[in-house]
mmCIF file of C-alpha atoms in Angstrom:
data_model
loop_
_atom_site.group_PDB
_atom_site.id
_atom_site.type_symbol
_atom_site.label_atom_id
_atom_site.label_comp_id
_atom_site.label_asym_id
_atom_site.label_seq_id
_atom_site.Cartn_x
_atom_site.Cartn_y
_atom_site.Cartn_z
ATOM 1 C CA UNK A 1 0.000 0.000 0.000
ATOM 2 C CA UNK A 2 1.010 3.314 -0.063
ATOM 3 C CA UNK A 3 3.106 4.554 2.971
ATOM 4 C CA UNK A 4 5.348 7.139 4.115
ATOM 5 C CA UNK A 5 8.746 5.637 5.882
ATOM 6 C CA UNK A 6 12.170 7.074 6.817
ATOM 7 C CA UNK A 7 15.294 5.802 5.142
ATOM 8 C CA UNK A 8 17.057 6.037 8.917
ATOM 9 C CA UNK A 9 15.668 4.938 12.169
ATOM 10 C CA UNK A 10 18.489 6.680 14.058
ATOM 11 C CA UNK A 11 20.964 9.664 13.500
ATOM 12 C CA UNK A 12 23.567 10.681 16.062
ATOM 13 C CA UNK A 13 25.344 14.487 15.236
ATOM 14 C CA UNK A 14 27.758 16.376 16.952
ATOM 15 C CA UNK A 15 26.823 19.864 18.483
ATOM 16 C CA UNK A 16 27.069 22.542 15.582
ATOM 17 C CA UNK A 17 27.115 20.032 12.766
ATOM 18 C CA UNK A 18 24.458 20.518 10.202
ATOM 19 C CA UNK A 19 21.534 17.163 10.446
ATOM 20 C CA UNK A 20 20.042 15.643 7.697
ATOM 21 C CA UNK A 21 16.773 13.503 8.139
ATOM 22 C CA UNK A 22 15.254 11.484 5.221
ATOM 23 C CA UNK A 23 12.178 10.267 4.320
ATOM 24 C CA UNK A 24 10.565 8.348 1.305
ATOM 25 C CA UNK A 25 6.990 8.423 0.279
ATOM 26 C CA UNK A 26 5.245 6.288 -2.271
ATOM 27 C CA UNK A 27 1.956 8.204 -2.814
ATOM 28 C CA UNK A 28 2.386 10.391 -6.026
ATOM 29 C CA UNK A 29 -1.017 12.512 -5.254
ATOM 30 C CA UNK A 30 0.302 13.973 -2.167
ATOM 31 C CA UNK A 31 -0.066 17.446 -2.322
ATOM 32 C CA UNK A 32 1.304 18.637 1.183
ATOM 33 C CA UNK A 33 4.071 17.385 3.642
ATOM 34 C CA UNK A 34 4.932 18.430 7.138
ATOM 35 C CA UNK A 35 7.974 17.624 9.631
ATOM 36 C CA UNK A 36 7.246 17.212 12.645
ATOM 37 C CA UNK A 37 9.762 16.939 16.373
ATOM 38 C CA UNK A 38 8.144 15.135 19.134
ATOM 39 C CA UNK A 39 9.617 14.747 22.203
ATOM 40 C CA UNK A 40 9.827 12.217 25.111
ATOM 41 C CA UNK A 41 6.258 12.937 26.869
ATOM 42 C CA UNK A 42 4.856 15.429 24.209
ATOM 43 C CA UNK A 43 2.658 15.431 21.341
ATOM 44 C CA UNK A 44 4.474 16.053 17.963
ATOM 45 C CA UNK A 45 4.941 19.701 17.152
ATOM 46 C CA UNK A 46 4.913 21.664 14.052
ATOM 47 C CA UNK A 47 8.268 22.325 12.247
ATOM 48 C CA UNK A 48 8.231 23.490 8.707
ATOM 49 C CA UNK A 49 5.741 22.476 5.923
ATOM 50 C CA UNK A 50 5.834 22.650 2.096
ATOM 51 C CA UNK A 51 3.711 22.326 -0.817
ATOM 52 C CA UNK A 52 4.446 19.732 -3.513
ATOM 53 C CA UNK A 53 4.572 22.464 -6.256
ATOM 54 C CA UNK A 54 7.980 23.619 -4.022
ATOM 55 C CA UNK A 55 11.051 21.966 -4.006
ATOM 56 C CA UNK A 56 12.487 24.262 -1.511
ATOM 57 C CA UNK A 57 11.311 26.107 2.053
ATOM 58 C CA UNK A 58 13.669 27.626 4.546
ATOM 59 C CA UNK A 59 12.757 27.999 8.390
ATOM 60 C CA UNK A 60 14.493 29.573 10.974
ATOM 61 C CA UNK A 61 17.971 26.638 11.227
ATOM 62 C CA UNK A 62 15.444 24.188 9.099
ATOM 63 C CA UNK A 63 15.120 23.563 5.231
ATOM 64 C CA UNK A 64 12.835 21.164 3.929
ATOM 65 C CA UNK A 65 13.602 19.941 0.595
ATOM 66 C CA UNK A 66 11.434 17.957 -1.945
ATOM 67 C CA UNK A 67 12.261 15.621 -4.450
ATOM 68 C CA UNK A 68 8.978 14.361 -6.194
ATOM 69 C CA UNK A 69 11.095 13.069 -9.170
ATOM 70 C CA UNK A 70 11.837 10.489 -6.670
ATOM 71 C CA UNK A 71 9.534 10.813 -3.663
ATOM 72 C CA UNK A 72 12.100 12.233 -1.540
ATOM 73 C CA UNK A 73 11.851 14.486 1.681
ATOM 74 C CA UNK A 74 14.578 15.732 3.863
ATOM 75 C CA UNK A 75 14.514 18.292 6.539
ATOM 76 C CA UNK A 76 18.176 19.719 6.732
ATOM 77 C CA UNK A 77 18.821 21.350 10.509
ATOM 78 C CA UNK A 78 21.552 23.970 10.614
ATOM 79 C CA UNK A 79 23.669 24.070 13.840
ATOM 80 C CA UNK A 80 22.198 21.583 15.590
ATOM 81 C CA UNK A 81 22.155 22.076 19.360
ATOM 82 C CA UNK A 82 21.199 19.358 22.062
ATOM 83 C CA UNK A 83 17.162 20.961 22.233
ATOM 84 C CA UNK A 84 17.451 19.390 18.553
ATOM 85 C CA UNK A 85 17.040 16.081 19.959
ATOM 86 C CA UNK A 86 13.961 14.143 19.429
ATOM 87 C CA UNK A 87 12.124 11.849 16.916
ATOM 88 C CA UNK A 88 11.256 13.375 14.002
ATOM 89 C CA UNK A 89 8.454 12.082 11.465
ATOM 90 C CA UNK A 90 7.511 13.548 8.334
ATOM 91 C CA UNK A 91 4.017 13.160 7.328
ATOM 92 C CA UNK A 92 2.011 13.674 3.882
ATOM 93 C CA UNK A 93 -1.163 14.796 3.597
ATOM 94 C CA UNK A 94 -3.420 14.220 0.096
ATOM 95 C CA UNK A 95 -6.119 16.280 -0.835
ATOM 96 C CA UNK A 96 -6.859 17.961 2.649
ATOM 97 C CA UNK A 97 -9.128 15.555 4.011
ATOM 98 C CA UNK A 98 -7.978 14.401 7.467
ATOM 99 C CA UNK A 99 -8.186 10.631 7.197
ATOM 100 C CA UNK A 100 -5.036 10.992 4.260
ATOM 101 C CA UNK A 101 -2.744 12.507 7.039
ATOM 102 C CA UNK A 102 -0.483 9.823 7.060
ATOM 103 C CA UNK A 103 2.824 10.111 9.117
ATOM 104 C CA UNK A 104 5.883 8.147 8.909
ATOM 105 C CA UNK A 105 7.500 5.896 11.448
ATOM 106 C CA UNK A 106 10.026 8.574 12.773
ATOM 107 C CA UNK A 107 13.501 9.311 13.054
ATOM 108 C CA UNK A 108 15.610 9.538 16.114
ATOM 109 C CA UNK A 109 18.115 12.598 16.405
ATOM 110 C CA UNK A 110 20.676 12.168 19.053
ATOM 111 C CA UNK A 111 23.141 15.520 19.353
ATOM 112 C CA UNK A 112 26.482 14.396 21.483
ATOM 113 C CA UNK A 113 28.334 16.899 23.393
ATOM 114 C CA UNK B 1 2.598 24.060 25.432
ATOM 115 C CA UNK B 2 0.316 24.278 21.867
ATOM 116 C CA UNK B 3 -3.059 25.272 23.993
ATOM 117 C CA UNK B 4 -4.563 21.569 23.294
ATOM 118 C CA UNK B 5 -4.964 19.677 26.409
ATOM 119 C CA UNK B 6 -5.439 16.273 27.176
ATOM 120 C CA UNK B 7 -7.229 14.880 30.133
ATOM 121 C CA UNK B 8 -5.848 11.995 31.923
ATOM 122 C CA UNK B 9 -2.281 12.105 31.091
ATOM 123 C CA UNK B 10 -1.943 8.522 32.207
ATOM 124 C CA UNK B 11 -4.360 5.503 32.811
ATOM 125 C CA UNK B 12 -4.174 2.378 33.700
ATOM 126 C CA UNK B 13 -6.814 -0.185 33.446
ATOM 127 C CA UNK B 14 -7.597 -3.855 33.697
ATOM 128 C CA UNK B 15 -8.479 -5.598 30.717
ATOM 129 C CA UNK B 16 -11.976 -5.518 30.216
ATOM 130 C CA UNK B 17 -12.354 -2.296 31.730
ATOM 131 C CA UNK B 18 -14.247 0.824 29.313
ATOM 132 C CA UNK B 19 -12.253 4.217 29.694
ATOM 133 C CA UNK B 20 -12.780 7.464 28.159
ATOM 134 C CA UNK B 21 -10.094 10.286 26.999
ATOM 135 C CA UNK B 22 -11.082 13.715 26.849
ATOM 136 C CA UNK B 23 -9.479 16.504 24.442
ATOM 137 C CA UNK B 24 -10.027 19.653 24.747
ATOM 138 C CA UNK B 25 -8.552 21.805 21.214
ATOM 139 C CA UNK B 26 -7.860 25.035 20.494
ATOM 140 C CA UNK B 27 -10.827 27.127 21.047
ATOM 141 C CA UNK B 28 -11.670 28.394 17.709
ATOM 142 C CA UNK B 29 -10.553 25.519 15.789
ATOM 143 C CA UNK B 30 -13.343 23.571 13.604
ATOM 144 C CA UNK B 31 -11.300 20.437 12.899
ATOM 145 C CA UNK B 32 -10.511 17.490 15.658
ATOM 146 C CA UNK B 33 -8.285 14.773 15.424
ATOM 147 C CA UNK B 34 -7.787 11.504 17.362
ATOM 148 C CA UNK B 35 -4.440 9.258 16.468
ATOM 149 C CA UNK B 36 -3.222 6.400 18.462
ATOM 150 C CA UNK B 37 0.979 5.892 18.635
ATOM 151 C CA UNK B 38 2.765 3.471 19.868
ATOM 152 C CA UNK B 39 6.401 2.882 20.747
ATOM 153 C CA UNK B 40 8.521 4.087 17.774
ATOM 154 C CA UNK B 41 6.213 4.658 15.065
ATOM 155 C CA UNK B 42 4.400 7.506 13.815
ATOM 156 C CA UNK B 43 0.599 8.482 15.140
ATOM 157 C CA UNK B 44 -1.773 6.383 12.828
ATOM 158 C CA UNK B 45 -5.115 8.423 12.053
ATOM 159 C CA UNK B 46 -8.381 6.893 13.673
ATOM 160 C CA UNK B 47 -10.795 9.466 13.469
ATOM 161 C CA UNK B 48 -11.656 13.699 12.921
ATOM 162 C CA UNK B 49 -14.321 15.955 13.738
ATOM 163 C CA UNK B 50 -14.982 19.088 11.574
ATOM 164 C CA UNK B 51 -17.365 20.794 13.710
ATOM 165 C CA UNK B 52 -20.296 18.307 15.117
ATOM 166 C CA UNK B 53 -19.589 15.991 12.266
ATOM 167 C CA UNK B 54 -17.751 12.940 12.485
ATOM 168 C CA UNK B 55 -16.082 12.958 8.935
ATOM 169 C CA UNK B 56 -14.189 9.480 9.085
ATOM 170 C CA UNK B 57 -14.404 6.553 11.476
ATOM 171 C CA UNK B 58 -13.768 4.081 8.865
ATOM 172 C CA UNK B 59 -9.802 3.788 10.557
ATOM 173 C CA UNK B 60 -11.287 3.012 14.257
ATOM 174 C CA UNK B 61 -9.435 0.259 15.112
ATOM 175 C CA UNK B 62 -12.638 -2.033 16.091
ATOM 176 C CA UNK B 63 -16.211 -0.935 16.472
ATOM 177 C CA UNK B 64 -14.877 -1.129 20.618
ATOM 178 C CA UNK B 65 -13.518 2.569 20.033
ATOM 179 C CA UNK B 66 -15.841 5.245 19.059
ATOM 180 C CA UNK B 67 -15.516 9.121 19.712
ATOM 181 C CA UNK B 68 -17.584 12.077 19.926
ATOM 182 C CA UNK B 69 -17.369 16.058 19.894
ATOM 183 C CA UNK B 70 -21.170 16.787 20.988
ATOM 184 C CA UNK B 71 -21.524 20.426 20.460
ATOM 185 C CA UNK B 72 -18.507 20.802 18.645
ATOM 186 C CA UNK B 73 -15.891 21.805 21.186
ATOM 187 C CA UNK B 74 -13.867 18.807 23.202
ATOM 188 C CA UNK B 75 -14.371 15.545 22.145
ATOM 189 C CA UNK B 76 -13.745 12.262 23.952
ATOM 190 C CA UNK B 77 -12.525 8.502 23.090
ATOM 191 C CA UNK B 78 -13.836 5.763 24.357
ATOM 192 C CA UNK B 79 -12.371 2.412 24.098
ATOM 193 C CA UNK B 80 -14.572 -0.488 25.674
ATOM 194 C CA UNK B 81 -13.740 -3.792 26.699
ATOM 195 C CA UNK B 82 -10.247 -3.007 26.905
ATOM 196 C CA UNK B 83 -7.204 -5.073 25.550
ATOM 197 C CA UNK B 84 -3.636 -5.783 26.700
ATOM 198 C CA UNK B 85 -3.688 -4.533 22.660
ATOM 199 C CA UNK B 86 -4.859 -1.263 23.338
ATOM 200 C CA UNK B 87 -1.824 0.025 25.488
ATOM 201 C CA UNK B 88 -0.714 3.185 23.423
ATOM 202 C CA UNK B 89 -0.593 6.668 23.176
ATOM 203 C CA UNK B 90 -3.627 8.522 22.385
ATOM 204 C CA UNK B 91 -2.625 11.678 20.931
ATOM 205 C CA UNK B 92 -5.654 14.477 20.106
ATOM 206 C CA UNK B 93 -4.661 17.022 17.419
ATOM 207 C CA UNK B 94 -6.978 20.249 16.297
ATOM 208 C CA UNK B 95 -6.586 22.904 13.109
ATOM 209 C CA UNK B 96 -8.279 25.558 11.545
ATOM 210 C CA UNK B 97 -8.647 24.602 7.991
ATOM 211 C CA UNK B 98 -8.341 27.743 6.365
ATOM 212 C CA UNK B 99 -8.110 27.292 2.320
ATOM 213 C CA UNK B 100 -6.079 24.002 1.845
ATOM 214 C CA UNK B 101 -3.763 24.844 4.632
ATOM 215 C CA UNK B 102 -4.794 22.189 7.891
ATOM 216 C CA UNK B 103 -1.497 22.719 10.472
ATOM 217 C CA UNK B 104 -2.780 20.426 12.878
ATOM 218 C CA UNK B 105 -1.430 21.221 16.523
ATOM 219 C CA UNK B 106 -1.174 18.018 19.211
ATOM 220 C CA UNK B 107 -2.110 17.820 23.031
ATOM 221 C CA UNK B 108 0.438 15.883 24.900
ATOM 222 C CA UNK B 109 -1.052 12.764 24.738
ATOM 223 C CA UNK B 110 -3.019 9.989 27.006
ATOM 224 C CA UNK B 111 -0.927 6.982 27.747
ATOM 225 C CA UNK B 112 -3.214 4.275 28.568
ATOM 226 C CA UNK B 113 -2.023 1.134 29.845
ATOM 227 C CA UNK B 114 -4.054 -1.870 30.267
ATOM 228 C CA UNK B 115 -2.889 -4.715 32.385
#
């Protein structure tokens, strides 16, 4: 079926490096992706979002980048500082209607000292 | 602290036991979410509310779950005859679905263990 996954279930950075998290999708009609950071104890929260007639969106540290060519996602943090650490899932949504919000299975970021 | 909240934070039940989650969203938001997540994976959609109107309930895991928003405001989750199964996190999100934008902003989550 069609699913959203991560290429990485774990990524561990040093402090200042730049991270880069990947994710694959297989559904071609997706129109809208989000990142989100979640956590230990909290809901996931909002990062940076972009449309899939973008292939580029810059946040404060975060770029997101899209690839539809090859159903590609990445979210790119600058500088990453230990707050940085947390899962991370991506999540596409088709069409706007709520039941095609379909997230990923997440990726853990781990910034060492 | 995104201004949903979640109500418990923690339960734990025996099997066989009903319990009920509460969410209470973002005051002028129309749309409600409920997602269940457990242990390393992403939330997985069950249900959403825009309004009164229960939109999808097609991914409720078995007809034991059902949800409601009554007059459009919090909604709550009820799971009945509970299973060992059902031992997740129950995460509410709400949005304001303005054009085709629908940012969706979580509560913190019910963690419901059932023994």
């Amino acid at each position: 079926g069609e699913s959203v996954g991560l290429h990485l279930p774990t990524l561990s950075v040093q402090e200042g490096d730049n991270s880069i998290i990947n994710c694959a999708y297989s559904n071609s009609a997706s129109d809208y992706f989000i990142w989100y950071k979640q956590e230990s104890g909290k809901g996931p929260q909002f990062i940076i979002d972009i449309r899939s007639n973008m292939d580029k969106r810059q946040g404060q540290r975060v770029t997101v980048l899209l690839n539809k060519t090859v159903k590609h996602l990445s979210l790119q943090i600058a500088a990453t500082q230990p707050g940085d650490s947390a899962v991370y899932f991506c999540a596409e949504i088709r069409d706007n209607y709520g039941q095609n919000f379909v997230f990923g299975p997440g990726t853990r970021l781990s910034v060492l000292p | 602290d995104t201004g949903v909240s979640q109500d418990p934070r923690h339960k734990i039940t025996k099997r066989g036991q009903n319990v009920t989650f509460r969410c209470d969203p973002i005051s002028e938001h129309n749309r409600l979410y409920w997602y269940r997540q457990t242990l390393g994976q992403g939330p997985e959609f069950l249900t959403y509310f825009q309004n009164e109107a229960q939109l999808e309930k097609s991914r409720l895991l078995s007809d034991r779950f059902s949800a409601e928003r009554p007059k459009g405001s919090f909604s709550t989750l009820e799971i009945q005859r509970t299973e060992q199964g059902d031992s997740a996190m129950y995460l509410c999100a709400s949005s304001l679905v303005s054009g085709s934008v629908d940012e969706q902003f979580f509560g913190p989550g019910t963690r419901l263990t059932v023994l």
